Coordinates of C-alpha atoms in Angstrom, one line a residue:
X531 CA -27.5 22.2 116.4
X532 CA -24.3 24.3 117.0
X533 CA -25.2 26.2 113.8
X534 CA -28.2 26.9 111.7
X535 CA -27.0 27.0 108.1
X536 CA -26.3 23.8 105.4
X537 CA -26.1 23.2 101.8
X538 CA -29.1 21.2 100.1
X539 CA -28.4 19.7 96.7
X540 CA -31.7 19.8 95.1
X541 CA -32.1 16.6 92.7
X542 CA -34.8 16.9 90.5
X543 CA -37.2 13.9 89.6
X544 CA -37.0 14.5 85.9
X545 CA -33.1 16.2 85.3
X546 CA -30.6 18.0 87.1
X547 CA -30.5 20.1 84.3
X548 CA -33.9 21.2 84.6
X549 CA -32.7 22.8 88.1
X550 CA -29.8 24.4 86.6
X551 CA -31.4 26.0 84.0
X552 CA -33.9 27.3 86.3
X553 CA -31.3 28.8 88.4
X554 CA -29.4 30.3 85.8
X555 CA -32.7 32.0 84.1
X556 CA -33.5 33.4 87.4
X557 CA -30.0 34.6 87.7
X558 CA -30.2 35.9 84.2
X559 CA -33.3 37.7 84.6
X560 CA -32.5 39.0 88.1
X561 CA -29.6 40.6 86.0
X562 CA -31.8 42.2 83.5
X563 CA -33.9 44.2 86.1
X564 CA -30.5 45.6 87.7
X565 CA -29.6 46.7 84.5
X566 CA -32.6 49.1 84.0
X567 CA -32.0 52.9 84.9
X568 CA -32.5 53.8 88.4
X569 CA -35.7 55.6 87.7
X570 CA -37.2 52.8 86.1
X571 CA -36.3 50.1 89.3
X572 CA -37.7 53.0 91.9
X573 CA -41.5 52.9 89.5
X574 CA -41.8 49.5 90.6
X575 CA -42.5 49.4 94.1
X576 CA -45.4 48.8 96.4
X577 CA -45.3 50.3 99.6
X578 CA -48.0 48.7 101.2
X579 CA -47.2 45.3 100.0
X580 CA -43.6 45.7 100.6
X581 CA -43.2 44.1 97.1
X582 CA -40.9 45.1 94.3
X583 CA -38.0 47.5 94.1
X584 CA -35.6 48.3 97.1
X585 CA -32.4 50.6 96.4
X586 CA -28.3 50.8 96.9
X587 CA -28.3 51.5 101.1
X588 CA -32.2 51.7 101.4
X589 CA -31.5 48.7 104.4
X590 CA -29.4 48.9 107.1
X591 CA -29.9 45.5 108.8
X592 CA -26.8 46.1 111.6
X593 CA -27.3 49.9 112.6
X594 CA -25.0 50.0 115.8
X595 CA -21.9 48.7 113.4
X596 CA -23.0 50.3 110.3
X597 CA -22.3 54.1 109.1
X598 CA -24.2 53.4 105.8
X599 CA -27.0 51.6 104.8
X600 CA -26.5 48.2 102.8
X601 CA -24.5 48.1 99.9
X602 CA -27.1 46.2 98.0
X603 CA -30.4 46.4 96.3
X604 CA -32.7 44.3 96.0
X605 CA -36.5 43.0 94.5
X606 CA -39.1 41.4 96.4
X607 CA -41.4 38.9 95.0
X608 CA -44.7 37.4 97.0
X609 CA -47.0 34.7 96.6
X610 CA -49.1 37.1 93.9
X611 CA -52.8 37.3 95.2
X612 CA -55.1 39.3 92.9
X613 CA -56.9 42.0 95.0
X614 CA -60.5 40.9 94.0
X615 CA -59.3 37.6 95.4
X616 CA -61.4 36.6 98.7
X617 CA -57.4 36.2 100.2
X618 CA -56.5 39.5 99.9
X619 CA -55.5 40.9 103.4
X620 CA -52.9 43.7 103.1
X621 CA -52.9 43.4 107.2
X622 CA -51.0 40.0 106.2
X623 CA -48.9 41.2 103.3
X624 CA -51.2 38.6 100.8
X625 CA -51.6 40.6 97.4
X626 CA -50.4 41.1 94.1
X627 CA -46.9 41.8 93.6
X628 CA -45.2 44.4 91.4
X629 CA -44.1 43.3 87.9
X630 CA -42.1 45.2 85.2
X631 CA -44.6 46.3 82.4
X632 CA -43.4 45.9 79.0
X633 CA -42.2 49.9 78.8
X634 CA -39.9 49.6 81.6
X635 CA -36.9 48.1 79.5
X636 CA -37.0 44.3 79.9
X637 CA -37.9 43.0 76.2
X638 CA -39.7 40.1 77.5
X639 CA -41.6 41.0 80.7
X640 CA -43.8 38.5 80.1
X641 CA -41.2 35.5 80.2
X642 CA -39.1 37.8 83.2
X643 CA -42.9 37.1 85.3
X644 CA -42.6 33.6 84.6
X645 CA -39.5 33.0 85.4
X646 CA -40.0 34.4 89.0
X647 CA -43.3 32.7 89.3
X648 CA -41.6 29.3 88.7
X649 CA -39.1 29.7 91.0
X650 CA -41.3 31.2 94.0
X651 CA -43.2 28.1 93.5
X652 CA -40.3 25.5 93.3
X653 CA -38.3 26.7 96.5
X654 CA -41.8 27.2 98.2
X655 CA -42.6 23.7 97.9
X656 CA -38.5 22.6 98.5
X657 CA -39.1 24.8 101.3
X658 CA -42.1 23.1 102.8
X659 CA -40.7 19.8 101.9
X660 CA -37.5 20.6 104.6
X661 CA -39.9 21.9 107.3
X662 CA -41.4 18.6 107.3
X663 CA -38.6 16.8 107.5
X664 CA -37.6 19.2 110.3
X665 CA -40.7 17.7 112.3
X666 CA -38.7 14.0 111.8
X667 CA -35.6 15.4 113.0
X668 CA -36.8 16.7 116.1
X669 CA -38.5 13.8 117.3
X670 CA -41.9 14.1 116.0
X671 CA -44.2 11.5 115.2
X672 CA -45.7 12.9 112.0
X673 CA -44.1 15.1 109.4
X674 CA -47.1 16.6 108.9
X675 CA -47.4 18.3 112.1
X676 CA -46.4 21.8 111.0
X677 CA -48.4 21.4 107.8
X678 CA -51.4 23.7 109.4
X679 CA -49.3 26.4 109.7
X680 CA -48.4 27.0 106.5
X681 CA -51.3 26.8 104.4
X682 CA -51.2 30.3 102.9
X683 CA -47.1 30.7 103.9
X684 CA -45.6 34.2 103.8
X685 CA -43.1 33.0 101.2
X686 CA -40.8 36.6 99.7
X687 CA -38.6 35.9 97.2
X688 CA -35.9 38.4 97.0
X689 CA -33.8 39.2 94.0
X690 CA -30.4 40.7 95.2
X691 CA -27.4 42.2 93.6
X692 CA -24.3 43.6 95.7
X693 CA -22.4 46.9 94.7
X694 CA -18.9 46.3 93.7
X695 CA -17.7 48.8 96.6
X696 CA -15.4 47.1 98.7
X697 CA -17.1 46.1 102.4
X698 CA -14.9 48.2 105.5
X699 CA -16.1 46.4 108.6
X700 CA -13.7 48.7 110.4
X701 CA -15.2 51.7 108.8
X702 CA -18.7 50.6 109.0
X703 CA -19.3 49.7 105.8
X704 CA -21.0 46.4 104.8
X705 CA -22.8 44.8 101.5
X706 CA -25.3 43.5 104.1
X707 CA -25.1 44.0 108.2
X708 CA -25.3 41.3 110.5
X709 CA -28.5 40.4 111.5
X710 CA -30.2 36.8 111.8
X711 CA -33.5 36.0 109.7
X712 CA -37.0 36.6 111.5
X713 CA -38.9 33.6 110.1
X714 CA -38.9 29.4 109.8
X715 CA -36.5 28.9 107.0
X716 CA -34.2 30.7 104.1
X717 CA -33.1 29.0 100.7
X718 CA -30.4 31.0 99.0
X719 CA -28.4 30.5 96.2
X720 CA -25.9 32.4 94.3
X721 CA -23.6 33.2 91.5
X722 CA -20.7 32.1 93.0
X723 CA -19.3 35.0 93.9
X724 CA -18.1 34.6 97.8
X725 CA -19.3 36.9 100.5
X726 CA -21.3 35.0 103.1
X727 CA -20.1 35.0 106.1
X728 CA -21.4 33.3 109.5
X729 CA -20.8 34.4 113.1
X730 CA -19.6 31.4 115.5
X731 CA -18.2 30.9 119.1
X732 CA -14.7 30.8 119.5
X733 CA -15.1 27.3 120.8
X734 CA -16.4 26.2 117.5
X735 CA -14.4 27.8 115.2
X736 CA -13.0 23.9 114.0
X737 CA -16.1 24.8 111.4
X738 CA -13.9 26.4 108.9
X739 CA -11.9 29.2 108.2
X740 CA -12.2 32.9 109.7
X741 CA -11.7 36.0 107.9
X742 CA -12.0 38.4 111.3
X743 CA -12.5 37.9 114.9
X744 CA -14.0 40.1 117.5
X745 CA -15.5 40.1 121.3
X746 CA -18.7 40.6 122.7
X747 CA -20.0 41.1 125.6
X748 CA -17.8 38.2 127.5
X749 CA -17.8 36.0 124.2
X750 CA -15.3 35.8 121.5
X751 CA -17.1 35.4 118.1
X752 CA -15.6 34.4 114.6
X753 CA -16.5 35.1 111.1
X754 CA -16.3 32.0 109.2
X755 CA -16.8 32.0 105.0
X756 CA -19.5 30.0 103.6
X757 CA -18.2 28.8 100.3
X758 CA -20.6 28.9 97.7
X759 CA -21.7 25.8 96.1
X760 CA -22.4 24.8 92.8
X761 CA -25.6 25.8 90.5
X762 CA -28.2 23.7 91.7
X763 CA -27.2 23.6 95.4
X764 CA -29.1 25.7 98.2
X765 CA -27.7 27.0 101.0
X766 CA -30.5 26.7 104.1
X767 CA -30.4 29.3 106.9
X768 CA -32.3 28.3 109.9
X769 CA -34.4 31.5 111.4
X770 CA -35.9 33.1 114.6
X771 CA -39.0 30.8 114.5
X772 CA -37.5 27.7 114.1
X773 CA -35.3 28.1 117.1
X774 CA -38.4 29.3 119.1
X775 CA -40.1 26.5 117.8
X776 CA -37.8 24.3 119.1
X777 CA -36.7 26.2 122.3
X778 CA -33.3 26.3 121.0
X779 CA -32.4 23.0 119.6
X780 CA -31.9 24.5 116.3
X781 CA -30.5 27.9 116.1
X782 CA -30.9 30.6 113.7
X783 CA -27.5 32.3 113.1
X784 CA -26.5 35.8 112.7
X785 CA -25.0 36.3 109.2
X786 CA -23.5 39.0 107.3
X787 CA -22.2 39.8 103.9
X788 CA -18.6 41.4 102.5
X789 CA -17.5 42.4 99.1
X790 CA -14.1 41.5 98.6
X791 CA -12.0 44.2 96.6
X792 CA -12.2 42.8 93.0
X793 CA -14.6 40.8 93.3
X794 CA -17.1 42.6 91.3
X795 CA -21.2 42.9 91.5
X796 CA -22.4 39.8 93.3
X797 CA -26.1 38.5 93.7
X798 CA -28.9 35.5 94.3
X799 CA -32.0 34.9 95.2
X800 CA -33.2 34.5 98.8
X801 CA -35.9 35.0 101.3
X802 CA -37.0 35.3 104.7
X803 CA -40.7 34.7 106.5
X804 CA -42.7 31.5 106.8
X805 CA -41.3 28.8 104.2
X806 CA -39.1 31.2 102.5
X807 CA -37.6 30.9 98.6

């Protein structure tokens, strides 16, 4: 309740493997697409379904601290509704998404659609498992209270990899501005590559260790490092709804990301709307 993110180890009823190996195809995949040449990425996006493709500095999530757009791109993957499909409502973003066609460079597109269809579905349900037990933990009854609301979830999967420019917070420069996630719930994983960073209170700053600190308005706030966690292991970010669902009691917190000098290219999967994968 002081703040909204935690790791969830995800323990599958058959193997742990199976997990891992789902993780590290996704990863391996997600790398594949980054690969392709520019022009190829830019083909595959959909405007109106805000699916697919979205370029280095094409988001600039923190625009009063930031003198460039994110250092990141990224691909954004939906719940894939046909559009002869009686629940096809581009008012409500449910369509088809944007997949690589065998001409664009991956060798396997077919196996590369898979892949992202098997995970959109795994975190979805992980992801709808957790906001029932968030019903239990607020004092609810029934963990199925929230279940009405997401029937037909607006659950993005997005596929990101971070330049290997060097973040400047003084300069304005970040792999992704601060900014805190719009919907109930984000699962995110990554490749281990550290980055994540969450803003706290001064007065709760016991939470870990702080790369910078800065003021404002009348409150000092720290960055603190999220360490990644192992293959298999989510990292849950509370959002916007959630806390409004619960007038407060659990708070979505505003995050960031910075590339450390050396670090390399850094990426995962995350997502941000309904019950988000």
């Amino acid at each position: 309740e002081k703040v909204g993110f935690f790791y969830l180890q995800v323990l599958s009823k058959h193997k742990s493997r199976d997990v891992e190996e789902l993780f590290e195809n996704v990863l391996q995949q997600s790398k594949t697409f980054f690969a392709l040449p520019i022009d190829k990425k830019r083909s595959l996006y959909d405007p109106i379904m805000n699916r697919g493709y979205t370029a280095m500095e094409e988001e600039t999530l923190d625009p009063r601290s930031q003198k460039k757009g994110d250092t990141k791109e990224g691909y954004y993957i939906g719940r894939d509704i046909p559009k002869d499909s009686s629940k096809y409502d581009p008012d409500k973003l449910a369509g088809p998404n944007v997949w690589p066609s065998s001409d664009c460079g991956i060798d396997d597109n077919i196996r590369w659609k898979e892949t992202m269809n098997q995970y959109h579905h795994f975190a979805s349900a992980i992801s709808f498992r957790l906001v029932q037990y968030i019903a239990l933990a607020i004092g609810l009854d029934d963990r199925h209270y929230f279940d009405k609301h997401f029937t037909e979830p607006l659950a993005t999967l997005r596929l990101l990899r971070y330049a290997k420019e060097q973040s400047r917070p003084e300069d304005g420069v970040f792999a992704c501005g601060a900014h805190s996630d719009y919907g109930m719930i984000t699962l995110l994983f990554t490749n281990q590559v550290p980055g994540l960073q969450i803003q706290m209170k001064e007065e709760d700053n016991h939470l870990g260790s702080s790369s910078s600190s800065t003021s404002t308005s009348n409150d000092k706030v720290r960055w603190i490092d999220v360490p990644p966690p192992p293959i298999g292991t989510f990292i849950v970010n509370l959002g916007d709804m959630l806390e409004r669902w619960t007038n407060g009691r659990f708070i979505s917190t505003v995050h960031r990301v910075l590339t450390c000098a050396g670090a390399g290219a850094n990426g995962g999967a995350d997502g941000d709307g309904g019950t988000t994968s």
